[in-house]
Short mmCIF file of C-alpha atoms in Angstrom, two decimals:
data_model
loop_
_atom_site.label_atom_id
_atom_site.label_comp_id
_atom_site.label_asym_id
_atom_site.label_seq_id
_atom_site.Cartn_x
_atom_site.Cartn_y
_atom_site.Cartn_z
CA UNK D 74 -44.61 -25.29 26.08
CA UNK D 75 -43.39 -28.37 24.37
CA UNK D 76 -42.12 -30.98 26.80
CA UNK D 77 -39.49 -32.43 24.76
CA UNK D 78 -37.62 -28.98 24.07
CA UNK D 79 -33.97 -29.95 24.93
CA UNK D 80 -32.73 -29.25 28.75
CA UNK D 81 -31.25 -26.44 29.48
CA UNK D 82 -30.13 -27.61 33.13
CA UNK D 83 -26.56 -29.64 34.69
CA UNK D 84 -24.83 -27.98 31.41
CA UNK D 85 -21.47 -29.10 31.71
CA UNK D 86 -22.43 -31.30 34.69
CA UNK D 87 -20.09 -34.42 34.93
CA UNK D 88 -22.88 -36.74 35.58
CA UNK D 89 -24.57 -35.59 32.89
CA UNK D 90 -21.51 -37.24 30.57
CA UNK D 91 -21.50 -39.89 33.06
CA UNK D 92 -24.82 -41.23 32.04
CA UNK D 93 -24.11 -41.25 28.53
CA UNK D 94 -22.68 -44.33 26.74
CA UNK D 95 -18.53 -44.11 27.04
CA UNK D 96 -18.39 -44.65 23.28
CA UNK D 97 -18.88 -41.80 20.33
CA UNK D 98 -20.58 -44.78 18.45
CA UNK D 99 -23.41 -45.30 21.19
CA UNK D 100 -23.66 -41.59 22.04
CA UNK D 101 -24.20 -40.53 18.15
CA UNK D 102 -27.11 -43.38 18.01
CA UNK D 103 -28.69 -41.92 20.85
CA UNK D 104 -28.40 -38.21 19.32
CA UNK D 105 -29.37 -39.21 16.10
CA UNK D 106 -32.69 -39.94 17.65
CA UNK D 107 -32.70 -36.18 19.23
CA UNK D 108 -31.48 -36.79 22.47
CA UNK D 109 -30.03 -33.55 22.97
CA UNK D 110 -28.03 -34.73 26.17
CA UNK D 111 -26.17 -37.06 23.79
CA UNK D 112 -25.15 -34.39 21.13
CA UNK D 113 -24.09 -32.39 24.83
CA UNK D 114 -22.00 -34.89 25.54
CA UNK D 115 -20.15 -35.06 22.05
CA UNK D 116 -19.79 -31.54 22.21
CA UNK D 117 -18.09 -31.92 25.82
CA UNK D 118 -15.65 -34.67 24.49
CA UNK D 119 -14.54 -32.96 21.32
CA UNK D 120 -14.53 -28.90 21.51
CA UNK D 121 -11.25 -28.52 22.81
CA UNK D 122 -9.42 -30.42 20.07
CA UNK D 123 -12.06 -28.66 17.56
CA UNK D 124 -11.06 -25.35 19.22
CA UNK D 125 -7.53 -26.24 19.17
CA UNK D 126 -7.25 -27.03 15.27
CA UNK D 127 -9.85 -23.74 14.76
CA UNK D 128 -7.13 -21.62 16.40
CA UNK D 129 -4.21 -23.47 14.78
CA UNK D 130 -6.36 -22.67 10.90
CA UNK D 131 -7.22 -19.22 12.09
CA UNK D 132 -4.46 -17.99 14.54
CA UNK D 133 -7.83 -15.98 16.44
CA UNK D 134 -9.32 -16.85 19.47
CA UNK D 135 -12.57 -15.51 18.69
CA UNK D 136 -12.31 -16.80 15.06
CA UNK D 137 -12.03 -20.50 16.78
CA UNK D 138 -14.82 -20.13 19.19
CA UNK D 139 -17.15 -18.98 15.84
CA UNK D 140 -15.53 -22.79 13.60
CA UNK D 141 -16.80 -24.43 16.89
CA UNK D 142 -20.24 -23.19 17.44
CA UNK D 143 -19.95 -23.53 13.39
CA UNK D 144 -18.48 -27.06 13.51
CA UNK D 145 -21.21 -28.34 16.26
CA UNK D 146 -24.05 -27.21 14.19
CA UNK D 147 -22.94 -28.36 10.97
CA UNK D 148 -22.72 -31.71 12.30
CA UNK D 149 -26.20 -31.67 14.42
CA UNK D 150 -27.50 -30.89 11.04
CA UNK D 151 -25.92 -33.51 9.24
CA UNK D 152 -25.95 -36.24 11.93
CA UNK D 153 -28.43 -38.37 9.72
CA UNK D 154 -25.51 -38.61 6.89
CA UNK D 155 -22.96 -39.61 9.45
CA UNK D 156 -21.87 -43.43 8.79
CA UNK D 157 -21.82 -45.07 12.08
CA UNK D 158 -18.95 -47.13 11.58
CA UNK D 159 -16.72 -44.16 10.84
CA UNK D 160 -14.77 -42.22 13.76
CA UNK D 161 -17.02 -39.47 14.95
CA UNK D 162 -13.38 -37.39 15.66
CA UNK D 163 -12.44 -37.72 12.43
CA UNK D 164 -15.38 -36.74 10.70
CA UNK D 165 -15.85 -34.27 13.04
CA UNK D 166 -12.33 -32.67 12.61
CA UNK D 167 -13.13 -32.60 8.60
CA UNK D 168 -15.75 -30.83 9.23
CA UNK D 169 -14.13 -28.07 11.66
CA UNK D 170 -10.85 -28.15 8.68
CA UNK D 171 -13.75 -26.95 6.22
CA UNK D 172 -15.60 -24.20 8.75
CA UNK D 173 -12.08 -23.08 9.10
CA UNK D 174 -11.16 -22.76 5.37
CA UNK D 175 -14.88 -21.04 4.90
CA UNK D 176 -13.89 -18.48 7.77
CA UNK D 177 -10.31 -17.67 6.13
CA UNK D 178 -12.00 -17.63 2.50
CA UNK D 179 -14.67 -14.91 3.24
CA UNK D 180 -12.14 -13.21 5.22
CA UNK D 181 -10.31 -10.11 2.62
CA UNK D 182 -6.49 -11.42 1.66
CA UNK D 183 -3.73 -10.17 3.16
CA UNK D 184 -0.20 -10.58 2.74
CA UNK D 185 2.58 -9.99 4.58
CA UNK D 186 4.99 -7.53 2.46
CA UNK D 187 8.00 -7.63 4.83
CA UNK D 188 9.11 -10.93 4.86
CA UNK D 189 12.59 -10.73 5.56
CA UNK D 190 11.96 -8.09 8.21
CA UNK D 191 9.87 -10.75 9.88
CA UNK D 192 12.35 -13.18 9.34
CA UNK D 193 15.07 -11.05 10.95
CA UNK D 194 12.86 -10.33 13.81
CA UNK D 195 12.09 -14.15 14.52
CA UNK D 196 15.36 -15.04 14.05
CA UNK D 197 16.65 -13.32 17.10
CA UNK D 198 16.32 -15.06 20.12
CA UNK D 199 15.79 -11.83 22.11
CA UNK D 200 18.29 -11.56 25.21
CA UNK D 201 18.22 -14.86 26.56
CA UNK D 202 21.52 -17.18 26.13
CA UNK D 203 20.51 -20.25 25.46
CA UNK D 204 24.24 -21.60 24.65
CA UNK D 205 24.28 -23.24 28.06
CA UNK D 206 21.48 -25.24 27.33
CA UNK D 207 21.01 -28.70 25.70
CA UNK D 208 19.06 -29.10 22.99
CA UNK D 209 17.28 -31.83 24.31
CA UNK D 210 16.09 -29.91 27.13
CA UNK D 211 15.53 -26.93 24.48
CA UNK D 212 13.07 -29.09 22.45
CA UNK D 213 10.74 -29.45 25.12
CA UNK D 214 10.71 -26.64 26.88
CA UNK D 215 8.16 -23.56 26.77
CA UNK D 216 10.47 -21.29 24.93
CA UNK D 217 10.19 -24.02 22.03
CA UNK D 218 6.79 -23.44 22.35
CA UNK D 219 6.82 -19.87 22.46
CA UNK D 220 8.96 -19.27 19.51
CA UNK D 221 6.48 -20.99 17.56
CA UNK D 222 3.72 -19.52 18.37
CA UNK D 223 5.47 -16.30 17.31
CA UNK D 224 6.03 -17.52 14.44
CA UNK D 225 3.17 -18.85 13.49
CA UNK D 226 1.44 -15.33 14.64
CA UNK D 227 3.54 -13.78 11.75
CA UNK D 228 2.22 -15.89 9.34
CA UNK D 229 -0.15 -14.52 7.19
CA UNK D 230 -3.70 -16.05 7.12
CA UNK D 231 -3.03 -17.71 4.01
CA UNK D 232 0.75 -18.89 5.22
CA UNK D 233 -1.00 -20.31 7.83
CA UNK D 234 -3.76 -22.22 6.59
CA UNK D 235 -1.35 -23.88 4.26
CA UNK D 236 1.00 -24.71 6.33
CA UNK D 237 -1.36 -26.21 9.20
CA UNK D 238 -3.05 -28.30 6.57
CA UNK D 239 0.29 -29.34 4.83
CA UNK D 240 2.22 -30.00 7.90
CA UNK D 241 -0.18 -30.60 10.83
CA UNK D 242 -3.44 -32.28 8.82
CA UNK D 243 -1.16 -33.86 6.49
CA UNK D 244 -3.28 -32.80 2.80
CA UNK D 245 -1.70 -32.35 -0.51
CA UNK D 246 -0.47 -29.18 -1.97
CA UNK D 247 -2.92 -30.05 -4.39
CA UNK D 248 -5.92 -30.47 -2.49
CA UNK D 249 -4.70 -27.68 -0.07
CA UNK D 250 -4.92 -26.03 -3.34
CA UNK D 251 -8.18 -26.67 -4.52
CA UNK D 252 -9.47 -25.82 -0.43
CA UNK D 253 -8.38 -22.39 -0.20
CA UNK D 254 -8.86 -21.49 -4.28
CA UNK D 255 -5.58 -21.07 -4.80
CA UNK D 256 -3.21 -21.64 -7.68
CA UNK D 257 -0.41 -24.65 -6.60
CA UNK D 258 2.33 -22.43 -7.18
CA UNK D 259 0.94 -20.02 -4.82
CA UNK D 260 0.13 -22.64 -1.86
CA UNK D 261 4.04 -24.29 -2.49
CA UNK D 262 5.35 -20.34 -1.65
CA UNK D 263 3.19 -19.76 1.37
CA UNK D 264 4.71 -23.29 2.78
CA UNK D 265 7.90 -22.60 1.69
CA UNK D 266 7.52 -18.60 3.48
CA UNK D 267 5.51 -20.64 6.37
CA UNK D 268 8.44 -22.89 6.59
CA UNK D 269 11.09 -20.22 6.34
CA UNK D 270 9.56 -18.74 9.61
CA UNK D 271 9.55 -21.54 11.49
CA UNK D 272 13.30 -22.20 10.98
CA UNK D 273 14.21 -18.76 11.75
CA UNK D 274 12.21 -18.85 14.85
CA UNK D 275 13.69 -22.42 15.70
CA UNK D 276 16.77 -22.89 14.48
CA UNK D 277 18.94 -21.24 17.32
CA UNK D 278 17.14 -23.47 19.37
CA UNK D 279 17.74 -27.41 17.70
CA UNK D 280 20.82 -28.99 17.06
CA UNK D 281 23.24 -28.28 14.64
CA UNK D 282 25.75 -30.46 13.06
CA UNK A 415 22.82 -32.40 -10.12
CA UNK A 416 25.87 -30.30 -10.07
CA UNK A 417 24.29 -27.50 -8.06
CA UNK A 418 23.20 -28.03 -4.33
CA UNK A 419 19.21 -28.35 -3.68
CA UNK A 420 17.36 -25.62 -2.79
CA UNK A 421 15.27 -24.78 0.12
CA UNK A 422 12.87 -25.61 -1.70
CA UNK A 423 13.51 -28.64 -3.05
CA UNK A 424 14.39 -30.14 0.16
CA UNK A 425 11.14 -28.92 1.81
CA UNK A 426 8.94 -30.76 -1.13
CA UNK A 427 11.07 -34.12 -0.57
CA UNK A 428 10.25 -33.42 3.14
CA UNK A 429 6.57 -33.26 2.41
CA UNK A 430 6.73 -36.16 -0.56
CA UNK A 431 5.40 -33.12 -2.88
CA UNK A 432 8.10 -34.26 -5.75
CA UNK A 433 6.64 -35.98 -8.69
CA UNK A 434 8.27 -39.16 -9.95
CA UNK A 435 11.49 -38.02 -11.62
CA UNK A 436 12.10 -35.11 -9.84
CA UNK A 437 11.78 -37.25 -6.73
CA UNK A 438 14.75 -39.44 -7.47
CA UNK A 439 16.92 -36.45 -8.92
CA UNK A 440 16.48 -35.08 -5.37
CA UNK A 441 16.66 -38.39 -3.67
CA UNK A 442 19.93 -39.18 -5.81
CA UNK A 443 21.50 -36.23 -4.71
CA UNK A 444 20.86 -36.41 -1.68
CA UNK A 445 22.46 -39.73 -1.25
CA UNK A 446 25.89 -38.54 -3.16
CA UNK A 447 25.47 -34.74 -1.44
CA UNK A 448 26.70 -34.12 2.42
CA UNK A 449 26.11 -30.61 2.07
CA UNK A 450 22.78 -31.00 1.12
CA UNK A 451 22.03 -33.87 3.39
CA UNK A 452 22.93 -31.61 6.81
CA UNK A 453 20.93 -29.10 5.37
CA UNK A 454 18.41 -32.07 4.84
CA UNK A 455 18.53 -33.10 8.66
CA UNK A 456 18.30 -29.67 10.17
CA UNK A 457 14.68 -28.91 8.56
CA UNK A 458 13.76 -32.17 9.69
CA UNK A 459 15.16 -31.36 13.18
CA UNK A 460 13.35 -28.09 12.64
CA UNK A 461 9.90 -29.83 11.37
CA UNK A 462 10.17 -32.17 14.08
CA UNK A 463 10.22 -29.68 16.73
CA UNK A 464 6.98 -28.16 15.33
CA UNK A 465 5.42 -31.57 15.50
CA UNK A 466 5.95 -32.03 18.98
CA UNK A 467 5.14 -28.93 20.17
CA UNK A 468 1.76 -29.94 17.92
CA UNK A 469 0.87 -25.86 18.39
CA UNK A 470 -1.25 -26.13 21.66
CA UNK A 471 -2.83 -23.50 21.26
CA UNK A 472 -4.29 -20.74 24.15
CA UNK A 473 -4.84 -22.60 27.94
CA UNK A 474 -8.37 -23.10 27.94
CA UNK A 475 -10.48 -22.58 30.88
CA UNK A 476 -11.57 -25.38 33.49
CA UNK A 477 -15.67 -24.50 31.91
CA UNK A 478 -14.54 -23.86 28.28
CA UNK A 479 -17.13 -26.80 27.19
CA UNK A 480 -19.84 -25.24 28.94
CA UNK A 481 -19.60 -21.86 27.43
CA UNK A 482 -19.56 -23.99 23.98
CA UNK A 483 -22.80 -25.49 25.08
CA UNK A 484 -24.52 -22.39 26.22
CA UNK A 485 -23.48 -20.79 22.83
CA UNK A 486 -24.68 -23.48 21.28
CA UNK A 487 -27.68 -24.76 22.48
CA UNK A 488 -30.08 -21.73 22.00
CA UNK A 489 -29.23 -22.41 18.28
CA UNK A 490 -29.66 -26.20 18.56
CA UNK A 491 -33.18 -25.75 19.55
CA UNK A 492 -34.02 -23.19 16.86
CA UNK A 493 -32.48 -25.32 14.57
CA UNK A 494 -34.55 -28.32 15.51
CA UNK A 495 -38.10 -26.39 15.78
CA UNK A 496 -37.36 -24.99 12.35
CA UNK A 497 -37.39 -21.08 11.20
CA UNK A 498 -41.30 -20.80 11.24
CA UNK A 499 -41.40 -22.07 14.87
CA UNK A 500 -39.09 -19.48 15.91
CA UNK A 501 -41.31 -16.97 15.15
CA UNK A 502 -44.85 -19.12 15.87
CA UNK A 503 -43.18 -19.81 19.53
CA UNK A 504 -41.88 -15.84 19.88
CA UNK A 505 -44.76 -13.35 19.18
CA UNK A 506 -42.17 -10.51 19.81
CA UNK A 507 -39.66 -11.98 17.54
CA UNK A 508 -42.32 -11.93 14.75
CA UNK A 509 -43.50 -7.95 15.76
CA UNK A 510 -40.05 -6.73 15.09
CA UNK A 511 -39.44 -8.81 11.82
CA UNK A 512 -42.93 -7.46 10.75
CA UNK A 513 -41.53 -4.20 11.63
CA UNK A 514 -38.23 -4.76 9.93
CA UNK A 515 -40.61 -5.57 6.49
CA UNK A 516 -42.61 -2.24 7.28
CA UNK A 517 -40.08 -0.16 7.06
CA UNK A 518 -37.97 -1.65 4.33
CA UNK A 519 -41.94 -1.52 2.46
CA UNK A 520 -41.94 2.27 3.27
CA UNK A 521 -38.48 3.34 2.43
CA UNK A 522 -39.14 1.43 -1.09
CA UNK A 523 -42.38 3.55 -1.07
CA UNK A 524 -40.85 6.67 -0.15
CA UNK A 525 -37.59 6.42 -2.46
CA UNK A 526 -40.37 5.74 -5.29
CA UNK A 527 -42.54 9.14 -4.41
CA UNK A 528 -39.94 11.32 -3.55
CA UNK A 529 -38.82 13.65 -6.51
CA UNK A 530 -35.56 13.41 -7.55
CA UNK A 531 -33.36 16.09 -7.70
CA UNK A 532 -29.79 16.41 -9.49
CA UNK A 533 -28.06 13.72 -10.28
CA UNK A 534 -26.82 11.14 -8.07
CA UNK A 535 -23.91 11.35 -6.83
CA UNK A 536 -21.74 7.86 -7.77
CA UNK A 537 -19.07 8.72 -4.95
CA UNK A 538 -21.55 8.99 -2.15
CA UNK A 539 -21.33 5.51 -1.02
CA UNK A 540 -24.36 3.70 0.60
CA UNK A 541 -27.84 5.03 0.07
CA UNK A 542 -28.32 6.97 3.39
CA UNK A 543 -31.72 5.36 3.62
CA UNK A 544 -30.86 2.12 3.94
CA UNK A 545 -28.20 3.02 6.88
CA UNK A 546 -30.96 4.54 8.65
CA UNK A 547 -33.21 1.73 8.51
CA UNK A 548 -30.31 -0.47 9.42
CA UNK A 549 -29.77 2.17 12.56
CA UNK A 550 -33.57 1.81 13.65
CA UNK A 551 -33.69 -1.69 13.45
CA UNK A 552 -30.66 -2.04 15.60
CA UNK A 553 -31.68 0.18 18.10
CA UNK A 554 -34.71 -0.89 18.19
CA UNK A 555 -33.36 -4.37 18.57
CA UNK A 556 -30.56 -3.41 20.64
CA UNK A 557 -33.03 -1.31 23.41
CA UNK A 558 -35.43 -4.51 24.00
CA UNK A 559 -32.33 -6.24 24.35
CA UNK A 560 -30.67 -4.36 27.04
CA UNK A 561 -34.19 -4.20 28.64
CA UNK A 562 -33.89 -8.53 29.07
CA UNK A 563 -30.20 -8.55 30.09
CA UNK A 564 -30.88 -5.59 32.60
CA UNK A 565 -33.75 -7.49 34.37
CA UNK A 566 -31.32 -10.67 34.25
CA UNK A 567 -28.50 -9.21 35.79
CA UNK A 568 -30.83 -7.20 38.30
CA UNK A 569 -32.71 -10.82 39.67
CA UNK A 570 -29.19 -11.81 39.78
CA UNK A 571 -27.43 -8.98 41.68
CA UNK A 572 -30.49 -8.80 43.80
CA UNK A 573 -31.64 -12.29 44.92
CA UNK A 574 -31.55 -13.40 48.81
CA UNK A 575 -27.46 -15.04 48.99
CA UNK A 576 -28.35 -16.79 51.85
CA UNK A 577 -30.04 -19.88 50.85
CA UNK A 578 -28.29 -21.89 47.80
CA UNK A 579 -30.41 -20.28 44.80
CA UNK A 580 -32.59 -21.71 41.80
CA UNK A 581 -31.47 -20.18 38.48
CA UNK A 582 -33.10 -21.78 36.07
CA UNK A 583 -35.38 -19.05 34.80
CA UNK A 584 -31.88 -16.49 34.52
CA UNK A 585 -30.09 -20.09 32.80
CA UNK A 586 -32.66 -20.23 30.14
CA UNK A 587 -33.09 -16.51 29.68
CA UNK A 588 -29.40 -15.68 29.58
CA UNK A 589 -28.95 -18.46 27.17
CA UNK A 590 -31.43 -16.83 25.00
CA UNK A 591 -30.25 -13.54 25.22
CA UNK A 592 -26.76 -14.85 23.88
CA UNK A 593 -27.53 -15.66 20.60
CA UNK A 594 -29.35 -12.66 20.55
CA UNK A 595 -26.26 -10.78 22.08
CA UNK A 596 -23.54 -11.93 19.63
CA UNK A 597 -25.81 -10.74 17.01
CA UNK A 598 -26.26 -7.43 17.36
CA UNK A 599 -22.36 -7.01 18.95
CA UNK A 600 -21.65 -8.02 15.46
CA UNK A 601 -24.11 -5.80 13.57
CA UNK A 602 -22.92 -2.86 15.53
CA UNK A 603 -20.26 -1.52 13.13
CA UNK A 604 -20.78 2.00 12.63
CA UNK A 605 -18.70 4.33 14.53
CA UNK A 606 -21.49 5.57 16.50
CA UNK A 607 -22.61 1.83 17.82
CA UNK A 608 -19.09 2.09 19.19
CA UNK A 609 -19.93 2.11 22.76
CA UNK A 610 -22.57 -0.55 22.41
CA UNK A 611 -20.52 -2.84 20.43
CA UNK A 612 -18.11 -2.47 23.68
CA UNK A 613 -20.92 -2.93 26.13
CA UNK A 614 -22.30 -6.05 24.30
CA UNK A 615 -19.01 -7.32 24.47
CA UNK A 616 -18.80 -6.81 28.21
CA UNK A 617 -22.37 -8.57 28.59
CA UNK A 618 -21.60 -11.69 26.29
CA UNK A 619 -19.39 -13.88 28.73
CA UNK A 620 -20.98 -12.83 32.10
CA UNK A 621 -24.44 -13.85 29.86
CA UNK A 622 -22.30 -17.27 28.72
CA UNK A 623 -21.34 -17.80 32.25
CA UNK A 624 -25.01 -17.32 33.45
CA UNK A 625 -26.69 -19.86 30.76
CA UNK A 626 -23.69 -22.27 31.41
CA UNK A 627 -23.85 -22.36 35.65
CA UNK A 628 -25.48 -25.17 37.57
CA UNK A 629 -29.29 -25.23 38.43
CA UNK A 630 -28.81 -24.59 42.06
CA UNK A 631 -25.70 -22.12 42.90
CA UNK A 632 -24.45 -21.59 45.87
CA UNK A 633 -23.82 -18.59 47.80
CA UNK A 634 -19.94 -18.66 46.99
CA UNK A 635 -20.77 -19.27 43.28
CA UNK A 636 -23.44 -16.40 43.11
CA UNK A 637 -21.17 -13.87 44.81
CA UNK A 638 -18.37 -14.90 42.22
CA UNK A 639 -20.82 -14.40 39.02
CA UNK A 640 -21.99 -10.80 41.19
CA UNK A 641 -18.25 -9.75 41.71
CA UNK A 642 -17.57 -10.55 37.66
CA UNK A 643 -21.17 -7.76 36.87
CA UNK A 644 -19.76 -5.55 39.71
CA UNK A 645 -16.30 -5.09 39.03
CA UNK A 646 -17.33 -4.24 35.24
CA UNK A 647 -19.90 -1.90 36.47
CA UNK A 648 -22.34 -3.84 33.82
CA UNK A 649 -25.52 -3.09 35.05
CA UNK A 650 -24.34 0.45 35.29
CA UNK A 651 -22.67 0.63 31.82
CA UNK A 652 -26.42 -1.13 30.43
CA UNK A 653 -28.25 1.75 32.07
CA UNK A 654 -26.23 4.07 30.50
CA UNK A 655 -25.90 2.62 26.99
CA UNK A 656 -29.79 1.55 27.38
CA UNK A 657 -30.50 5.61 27.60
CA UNK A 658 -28.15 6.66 24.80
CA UNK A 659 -30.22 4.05 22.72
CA UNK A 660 -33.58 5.80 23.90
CA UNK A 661 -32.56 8.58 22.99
CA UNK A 662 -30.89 8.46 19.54
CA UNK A 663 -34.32 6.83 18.87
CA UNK A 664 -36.22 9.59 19.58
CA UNK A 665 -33.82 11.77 18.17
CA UNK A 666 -33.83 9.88 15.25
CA UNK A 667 -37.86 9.31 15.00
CA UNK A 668 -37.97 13.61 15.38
CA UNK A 669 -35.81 13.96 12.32
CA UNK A 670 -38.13 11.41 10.04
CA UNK A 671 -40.94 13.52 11.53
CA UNK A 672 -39.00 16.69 10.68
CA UNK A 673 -38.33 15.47 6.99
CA UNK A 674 -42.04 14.06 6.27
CA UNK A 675 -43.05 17.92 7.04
CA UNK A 676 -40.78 19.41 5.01
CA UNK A 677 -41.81 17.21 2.06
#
């Protein structure tokens, strides 16, 4: 057997990271030159944010586990075209925006029909009166968080993806556009549906004039 | 702009999606409009909130980068040796993909000899000889399989607990078996691979949590990972499923037979 086959052993071992360089910079230059421990300890700094914009894209758990493993070995094969002097999170997360994309393209379309049923539904704020609360403590509470991510669970996939990259990633309709192979006219109305969600979900809970 | 702005409109402005004269139409209205302007400040109260709740998605647990790794890693090291090394380094690997090529070589044989009868029938769907191939491969595939993760689990459930215990020969074959695992739970489709779809899917995190653990565990640790196969009844539910498999082999190797003599 090989000798310099990667080690399997101390996976997720703290001192394992500990002996690495603190920087992404330092750490890439080592696993450019196949030190697997490196590329272990990129993957331990950056696959919960990957995993956290996977599930945000997809809206599936097991969806965002697959853009991980996806995203890590896109960008153990393409390490060599990596430009040191650019952020390894950044380039990373462009990579993980595009697994995601790839996942919700080859995935069959499906649209939600019943709108305004789902807007009705989101729009009540079940039982709980929240009249006697402040907004301010409202905003950052857990039922803030909770109402959007019922929201964004109605969403359909394509909803979604255009509103996370609109909103959260910050890309043009345009380029949003051109990413999922869309017309531009059909990425503004899944915003605008996306967006119509959210303020049915939130609006009993933010200030009103 | 007599009319107030739409939706919309205001939504685009929010998102700086207007083009150049549209932009100041809206942005001139908005400055004369107070309607419009509440309506304005509301989605941005709205918008805001989403930001700051930035979507955190599902709690992750403590080991969540671990499990990435184990997942991972197997692949890493494929991808690294290249495809012809994975087959140079695994003689077994290469048997079943010359098997695989064997069989697809004689069902292209056979659907070339066999006389044809009738017309074919455009509604029947999928050839029913490629769907059988695709069956014996997977359980073929599926049966070694279940062999490796039963002798895994069965080291595991049945080393001494006493002494804290070496596991690097069950790290590096559970890690291999995931790969190998997530592979075939995804190939398994048809409604009779039901209940080994649902086995595999037991078996993939307990395998995840195997490849992923330290080199030494200690007692506490093992018992944990042995309470996890127990309370699923895994080893149990692999026998089982590992005996169905046999045996729709066999039944499925006495119809071919059955067929060839009837030819």
């Amino acid at each position: 057997m090989s000798t310099d086959r990667p080690n399997l052993t101390g996976a997720g071992n703290p001192r394992l990271t500990n002996r690495m360089p603190q920087t992404d910079a330092a750490t890439v230059a080592l696993a450019r030159d196949g030190n697997s421990e490196a590329f272990r300890a990129l993957v331990e700094r950056h696959s919960r944010a990957v995993y956290r914009l996977a599930h945000r894209m997809t809206g599936n758990p097991s969806d965002a586990e697959d853009v991980v493993q996806e995203t890590f070995l896109k960008a153990y094969r393409q390490l060599g075209r990596f430009e040191s002097r650019a952020n390894f999170g950044t380039w990373l997360h462009r990579i993980a925006v595009n697994c995601s994309i790839d996942l919700i393209r080859s995935r069959p379309h499906r649209e939600a029909a019943h709108d305004a049923a789902d807007l009705e539904e989101i729009g009540t704020p079940g039982t709980q009166d929240t009249t006697q609360r402040t907004p301010e403590r409202l905003m950052l509470s857990t039922e803030v968080q909770d109402r959007i991510t019922e929201a964004m669970s109605t969403l359909s996939q394509r909803e979604r993806a255009a509103f996370v990259l609109r909103h959260f990633e910050g890309h043009s309709i345009d380029d949003i556009s051109r990413s999922l192979g869309l017309k531009a006219n059909a990425t503004k109305h899944s915003i605008f549906r996306a967006v119509r969600k959210m303020r049915a979900a939130l609006e009993p809970f933010v200030a009103s004039e | 702009m007599k009319n107030h702005l739409t939706e919309d409109d205001l939504i685009l402005h929010y998102y700086g999606e207007l083009a150049g004269h549209d932009e100041a139409i809206v942005a001139a209205h908005l400055g004369a409009c107070k309607d419009c302007q509440k309506d304005f400040r509301q989605l941005q109260r709205v918008l805001a909130a989403v930001d700051e709740s930035a979507f955190a998605g599902p709690e992750l647990p403590e080991h969540f980068e671990r499990t990435v790794w184990a997942r991972l890693e197997p692949n890493l090291r494929r991808d690294r040796s290249g495809w012809l090394s994975w087959f140079v380094f695994s003689p077994g690997r290469l048997a079943w993909v010359s098997l695989v090529l064997v069989l697809v070589t004689a069902a292209f044989v056979a659907g070339r000899l066999s006389p044809r009868t009738g017309t074919p029938d455009a509604g029947a769907g999928a050839d029913p000889t490629t769907a059988q191939i695709r069956e014996r491969i997977l359980l073929i595939n599926v049966s070694d399989h279940l062999e490796q993760s039963q002798m895994v689990l069965i080291e595991l459930l049945s080393g001494d607990d006493q002494q804290p215990i070496s596991f690097a020969g069950e790290r590096t074959r559970a890690g291999e078996l995931v790969a190998a695992n997530r592979l075939y739970r995804l190939a398994a489709t048809a409604p009779a691979d039901a209940g080994i779809a649902s086995l595999l899917d037991d078996l993939e995190p307990v395998l995840i949590d195997i490849a992923a653990s330290p080199e030494n565990v200690s007692s506490q640790e093992l018992d944990e990972l042995r309470r996890r196969i127990e309370s699923k009844s895994l080893l149990f539910k692999v026998r089982v499923v590992s005996q169905d498999v046999r045996q729709r082999q066999r039944t499925s190797v006495r119809e071919r037979a059955g067929q060839r003599s009837s030819l």
